[in-house]
C-alpha positions in Angstrom: 165.6 195.3 75.1 167.1 196.8 78.2 165.4 196.4 81.5 164.7 200.2 82.1 163.1 200.5 78.7 160.9 197.4 79.4 159.8 198.9 82.8 158.9 202.3 81.1 157.0 200.6 78.3 155.1 198.3 80.8 154.2 201.3 83.0 152.9 203.3 80.0 150.8 200.3 78.9 149.3 199.9 82.4 148.7 203.7 82.6 146.9 203.9 79.3 144.9 200.7 79.7 143.6 201.9 83.0 142.2 205.1 81.3 145.3 207.2 81.8 143.7 210.1 83.6 142.8 208.0 86.6 146.4 208.3 88.0 146.8 212.0 87.3 146.0 214.5 90.0 142.7 216.2 89.5 142.9 219.9 88.7 140.3 222.3 90.1 137.2 222.6 88.1 138.1 226.1 86.9 141.2 224.8 85.1 139.6 221.7 83.5 139.5 221.5 79.7 135.9 222.0 78.4 135.5 218.2 77.7 135.8 217.4 81.4 134.4 220.7 82.9 130.9 220.4 84.3 130.9 224.2 84.4 130.1 223.9 80.7 126.4 223.0 80.7 125.9 221.1 77.4 126.1 217.4 78.0 127.6 215.2 75.2 126.4 211.7 75.4 127.1 208.6 73.3 124.1 206.3 72.6 124.7 202.9 73.9 122.4 201.4 71.2 123.8 203.2 68.1 127.0 204.8 69.2 125.6 208.1 67.9 127.0 211.3 69.5 124.2 213.4 70.9 124.3 216.6 73.0 121.6 217.9 75.4 121.2 221.5 76.4 119.6 222.7 79.7 115.8 222.6 79.5 115.6 219.7 77.1 113.4 216.7 78.2 116.2 214.3 79.1 118.8 216.9 80.2 118.4 216.2 83.9 118.6 212.5 83.5 121.7 212.6 81.3 125.0 211.9 82.8 128.4 212.6 81.3 130.7 209.6 81.5 134.2 210.6 80.3 135.5 207.0 80.4 133.0 206.2 77.6 134.1 209.1 75.5 131.3 211.4 76.7 132.1 215.1 77.4 130.9 218.6 78.2 130.5 221.5 75.8 130.3 225.2 76.5 128.5 226.1 73.3 126.2 224.3 70.8 128.6 225.4 68.0 131.5 223.7 69.8 129.4 220.4 70.0 128.4 220.6 66.3 132.0 221.3 65.1 133.1 218.2 67.2 130.6 216.1 65.2 127.8 215.8 67.8 124.1 216.4 67.0 121.5 218.0 69.2 119.0 215.7 70.9 115.6 215.9 69.1 113.6 216.3 72.3 
């Protein structure tokens, strides 16, 4: 393998293993995709205990305490339908 190819592959591996996005410039909130856009108010969380994907809407009991951690695969949704289509279920309380 040639040296330039090795350097590119090594850089790509380092970039992806660090989460990828961490090294990219942050766009303004208005141009973020829904998954990373806190302007979308539905919080998609992943249960640490079960791995289940659960979404919370404003007004639900645990909504205020819920945090979206994109590095864990959590995300924002703009509509409940968007969350359901992506395979998430609504929190039961």
